[in-house]
Short mmCIF file of C-alpha atoms in Angstrom, two decimals:
data_model
loop_
_atom_site.label_atom_id
_atom_site.label_comp_id
_atom_site.label_asym_id
_atom_site.label_seq_id
_atom_site.Cartn_x
_atom_site.Cartn_y
_atom_site.Cartn_z
CA UNK A 21 8.10 9.89 -12.40
CA UNK A 22 4.22 10.21 -13.40
CA UNK A 23 4.57 14.05 -12.92
CA UNK A 24 3.30 14.60 -16.21
CA UNK A 25 -0.26 12.89 -15.57
CA UNK A 26 -0.37 14.37 -12.00
CA UNK A 27 -0.08 18.14 -13.72
CA UNK A 28 -3.30 16.77 -16.16
CA UNK A 29 -5.03 15.77 -13.22
CA UNK A 30 -7.13 18.76 -11.65
CA UNK A 31 -7.38 17.11 -8.29
CA UNK A 32 -3.37 16.80 -7.93
CA UNK A 33 -2.16 19.67 -10.25
CA UNK A 34 -2.01 22.00 -7.40
CA UNK A 35 -0.08 19.93 -5.16
CA UNK A 36 2.93 18.97 -7.22
CA UNK A 37 6.27 19.76 -6.73
CA UNK A 38 6.23 21.72 -10.29
CA UNK A 39 3.43 23.82 -9.03
CA UNK A 40 5.31 24.90 -6.16
CA UNK A 41 8.31 25.94 -8.41
CA UNK A 42 10.46 22.84 -8.04
CA UNK A 43 12.58 21.47 -11.13
CA UNK A 44 12.60 17.54 -11.61
CA UNK A 45 16.50 17.93 -11.36
CA UNK A 46 15.76 19.22 -8.03
CA UNK A 47 13.52 16.91 -7.18
CA UNK A 48 15.69 13.88 -8.61
CA UNK A 49 18.59 15.02 -6.51
CA UNK A 50 16.72 15.03 -3.34
CA UNK A 51 15.41 11.50 -3.90
CA UNK A 52 19.04 10.37 -4.34
CA UNK A 53 20.28 11.99 -1.43
CA UNK A 54 17.73 10.96 0.55
CA UNK A 55 18.22 7.22 -0.83
CA UNK A 56 21.88 7.43 -0.09
CA UNK A 57 21.46 8.84 3.47
CA UNK A 58 18.78 5.62 3.87
CA UNK A 59 21.45 3.06 2.91
CA UNK A 60 23.88 4.34 4.97
CA UNK A 61 21.98 4.27 8.02
CA UNK A 62 20.54 0.91 7.08
CA UNK A 63 24.08 -0.28 6.76
CA UNK A 64 24.75 0.90 10.13
CA UNK A 65 22.24 -1.23 11.70
CA UNK A 66 23.51 -4.49 9.82
CA UNK A 67 23.89 -6.53 6.35
CA UNK A 68 20.48 -8.04 6.33
CA UNK A 69 18.77 -4.04 6.66
CA UNK A 70 21.18 -2.99 3.94
CA UNK A 71 19.76 -5.44 1.56
CA UNK A 72 16.18 -5.28 2.21
CA UNK A 73 16.38 -1.53 1.82
CA UNK A 74 18.32 -1.89 -1.35
CA UNK A 75 15.45 -4.57 -2.34
CA UNK A 76 12.89 -1.88 -1.50
CA UNK A 77 14.48 0.72 -3.39
CA UNK A 78 14.67 -1.75 -6.23
CA UNK A 79 11.14 -2.44 -6.33
CA UNK A 80 10.08 1.40 -6.19
CA UNK A 81 12.40 2.08 -9.33
CA UNK A 82 10.81 -0.76 -11.36
CA UNK A 83 7.60 0.77 -10.29
CA UNK A 84 8.26 4.27 -11.31
CA UNK A 85 11.25 5.14 -12.81
CA UNK A 86 11.11 5.48 -16.74
CA UNK A 87 11.17 3.18 -19.17
CA UNK A 88 10.16 0.47 -16.74
CA UNK A 89 7.47 2.13 -15.46
CA UNK A 90 5.54 -0.90 -14.41
CA UNK A 91 2.70 1.26 -12.78
CA UNK A 92 1.44 0.70 -16.02
CA UNK A 93 1.60 -2.96 -16.14
CA UNK A 94 -1.44 -4.87 -15.12
CA UNK A 95 -0.86 -7.37 -12.11
CA UNK A 96 2.91 -6.76 -12.25
CA UNK A 97 2.10 -3.12 -10.26
CA UNK A 98 0.33 -5.37 -7.79
CA UNK A 99 3.35 -8.11 -7.47
CA UNK A 100 5.39 -5.28 -6.88
CA UNK A 101 3.05 -3.99 -3.73
CA UNK A 102 2.65 -7.62 -2.43
CA UNK A 103 6.75 -7.81 -2.07
CA UNK A 104 7.37 -4.25 -1.38
CA UNK A 105 4.61 -4.49 1.39
CA UNK A 106 6.07 -7.45 2.91
CA UNK A 107 9.71 -6.16 2.62
CA UNK A 108 8.86 -3.31 4.53
CA UNK A 109 7.77 -5.29 7.54
CA UNK A 110 10.84 -7.33 7.21
CA UNK A 111 13.37 -4.16 7.54
CA UNK A 112 11.78 -3.39 10.74
CA UNK A 113 11.67 -6.92 12.00
CA UNK A 114 15.17 -7.74 10.74
CA UNK A 115 16.33 -4.57 12.69
CA UNK A 116 15.85 -6.46 16.34
CA UNK A 117 16.16 -10.12 15.43
CA UNK A 118 16.79 -12.59 12.31
CA UNK A 119 14.28 -13.27 9.35
CA UNK A 120 12.61 -16.21 10.54
CA UNK A 121 9.13 -18.31 9.29
CA UNK A 122 7.24 -16.29 11.82
CA UNK A 123 8.53 -12.92 10.49
CA UNK A 124 7.74 -14.38 6.76
CA UNK A 125 4.09 -15.34 7.84
CA UNK A 126 3.47 -11.99 9.48
CA UNK A 127 5.07 -10.04 6.44
CA UNK A 128 2.57 -11.89 4.32
CA UNK A 129 -0.25 -9.78 6.35
CA UNK A 130 1.52 -6.46 5.64
CA UNK A 131 2.12 -7.35 1.83
CA UNK A 132 -1.70 -8.34 1.65
CA UNK A 133 -2.79 -4.93 3.07
CA UNK A 134 -0.49 -2.93 0.86
CA UNK A 135 -1.64 -4.82 -2.41
CA UNK A 136 -5.46 -4.33 -1.17
CA UNK A 137 -4.95 -0.91 -0.77
CA UNK A 138 -3.49 -0.45 -4.05
CA UNK A 139 -6.20 -2.24 -5.99
CA UNK A 140 -8.62 0.32 -4.50
CA UNK A 141 -6.42 3.35 -5.05
CA UNK A 142 -6.45 2.48 -8.64
CA UNK A 143 -9.96 1.96 -8.82
CA UNK A 144 -10.27 5.79 -7.02
CA UNK A 145 -8.10 7.16 -9.98
CA UNK A 146 -9.31 4.91 -12.89
CA UNK A 147 -10.48 8.19 -14.72
CA UNK A 148 -7.12 10.12 -14.38
CA UNK A 149 -4.96 6.86 -15.39
CA UNK A 150 -6.97 6.20 -18.27
CA UNK A 151 -6.54 9.86 -19.00
CA UNK A 152 -2.92 9.65 -19.30
CA UNK A 153 -2.91 6.22 -20.81
CA UNK A 154 -1.56 4.25 -17.59
CA UNK A 155 -2.81 1.07 -17.97
CA UNK A 156 -3.21 0.25 -14.43
CA UNK A 157 -5.50 -2.70 -13.22
CA UNK A 158 -8.41 -0.55 -13.13
CA UNK A 159 -8.11 0.48 -16.51
CA UNK A 160 -7.19 -2.77 -17.93
CA UNK A 161 -9.65 -4.73 -16.01
CA UNK A 162 -12.28 -2.28 -14.97
CA UNK A 163 -13.04 -0.79 -11.80
CA UNK A 164 -15.44 -2.68 -9.94
CA UNK A 165 -13.45 -5.93 -10.84
CA UNK A 166 -9.99 -3.71 -9.44
CA UNK A 167 -12.58 -2.81 -6.59
CA UNK A 168 -13.51 -6.23 -5.54
CA UNK A 169 -10.06 -7.50 -5.95
CA UNK A 170 -8.89 -5.46 -3.22
CA UNK A 171 -11.90 -5.99 -0.89
CA UNK A 172 -11.03 -9.92 -1.49
CA UNK A 173 -7.51 -9.62 -0.64
CA UNK A 174 -8.28 -7.74 2.38
CA UNK A 175 -10.32 -10.24 3.58
CA UNK A 176 -7.74 -12.85 3.08
CA UNK A 177 -5.19 -10.36 5.09
CA UNK A 178 -7.86 -10.31 8.13
CA UNK A 179 -8.42 -14.11 7.97
CA UNK A 180 -4.58 -14.27 7.85
CA UNK A 181 -4.02 -11.80 10.92
CA UNK A 182 -6.74 -13.99 13.02
CA UNK A 183 -5.22 -17.46 11.85
CA UNK A 184 -1.64 -16.20 13.10
CA UNK A 185 -3.07 -15.02 16.40
CA UNK A 186 -4.67 -18.31 17.05
CA UNK A 187 -1.71 -20.00 16.24
CA UNK A 188 0.34 -17.87 18.60
CA UNK A 189 2.41 -16.38 15.99
CA UNK A 190 1.07 -12.80 16.93
CA UNK A 191 -0.47 -11.67 20.08
CA UNK A 192 -4.06 -13.26 20.68
CA UNK A 193 -5.57 -9.84 21.39
CA UNK A 194 -4.81 -9.22 17.50
CA UNK A 195 -8.39 -11.83 16.93
CA UNK A 196 -10.08 -8.46 17.79
CA UNK A 197 -8.99 -7.55 14.15
CA UNK A 198 -11.99 -10.02 13.20
CA UNK A 199 -14.56 -7.31 14.66
CA UNK A 200 -13.34 -4.69 12.43
CA UNK A 201 -13.86 -6.88 9.38
CA UNK A 202 -17.75 -6.37 8.78
CA UNK A 203 -17.16 -2.26 9.07
CA UNK A 204 -14.79 -2.47 6.60
CA UNK A 205 -17.24 -4.49 4.33
CA UNK A 206 -20.25 -2.09 5.30
CA UNK A 207 -18.01 0.81 4.44
CA UNK A 208 -17.24 -0.87 1.02
CA UNK A 209 -20.54 -1.93 -0.18
CA UNK A 210 -21.49 1.91 0.86
CA UNK A 211 -19.09 3.10 -1.87
CA UNK A 212 -20.17 0.50 -4.29
CA UNK A 213 -23.57 1.94 -3.55
CA UNK A 214 -22.39 5.24 -4.59
CA UNK A 215 -21.14 4.21 -7.62
CA UNK A 216 -17.36 3.98 -6.66
CA UNK A 217 -16.85 7.66 -7.17
CA UNK A 218 -13.79 9.57 -6.47
CA UNK A 219 -15.11 10.89 -3.33
CA UNK A 220 -16.76 7.73 -2.14
CA UNK A 221 -13.39 5.82 -2.29
CA UNK A 222 -11.52 8.61 -0.48
CA UNK A 223 -14.09 7.95 2.27
CA UNK A 224 -13.44 4.65 2.09
CA UNK A 225 -9.47 4.79 2.40
CA UNK A 226 -9.81 6.66 5.14
CA UNK A 227 -11.97 4.59 6.95
CA UNK A 228 -9.65 1.26 6.17
CA UNK A 229 -6.80 3.20 7.03
CA UNK A 230 -8.54 4.02 10.45
CA UNK A 231 -9.21 0.00 10.81
CA UNK A 232 -5.58 -0.87 10.33
CA UNK A 233 -4.44 2.04 12.44
CA UNK A 234 -6.13 0.62 15.25
CA UNK A 235 -4.45 -2.68 14.44
CA UNK A 236 -1.36 -1.34 14.44
CA UNK A 237 -2.08 0.06 17.91
CA UNK A 238 -2.91 -3.26 18.88
CA UNK A 239 -0.16 -4.66 18.11
CA UNK A 240 2.39 -1.92 19.74
CA UNK A 241 0.21 -2.16 23.14
CA UNK A 242 0.83 -5.81 23.00
CA UNK A 243 4.47 -5.43 22.23
CA UNK A 244 5.09 -2.84 24.99
CA UNK A 245 2.95 -5.29 27.43
CA UNK A 246 4.72 -8.56 26.51
#
């Protein structure tokens, strides 16, 4: 889904499967095969992981698959990312322990980050989505509005993570995430000053992905040292 739009986008056309000689049928068969294998493995882990895997697959289908294609439905597309981000975390969480209030609270952080990144991504792709008739949040409400919505959700995500750390629901070391937030804001303001160009937003995405990679490493280190 979306291959026609990608082929119309000079920045993406050369990287598509169609440009590399693969057909939609071949890619579709590969995707379904990998889905079946993934669900089989999730089923071997447990019932909860299988159900979560099915839920994630369902959300992906709602977002991308025709004729539903909620990628082009403002706000609904973001709601799918919010739910999907939370479910991805819970999929890993359920592998090791039963889902509880703590797990649900932590999953909200990941859902917020996914959704904030989605708003930024849509801001970046505003021109190509508009050209292809895809009514994303940025197309429907404007680039600046989508950009600020993403920054607002990132802000809530940082605040939530610090709150979870102070409440003892995640390791206390994660309060250090607060030190990354000003850097995130500065990087965002730089992109804003540059007019939210494609290049400035690509750079911003690389920067905040680095910030969250650092947070992920802190989480991993805390888990290993616990």
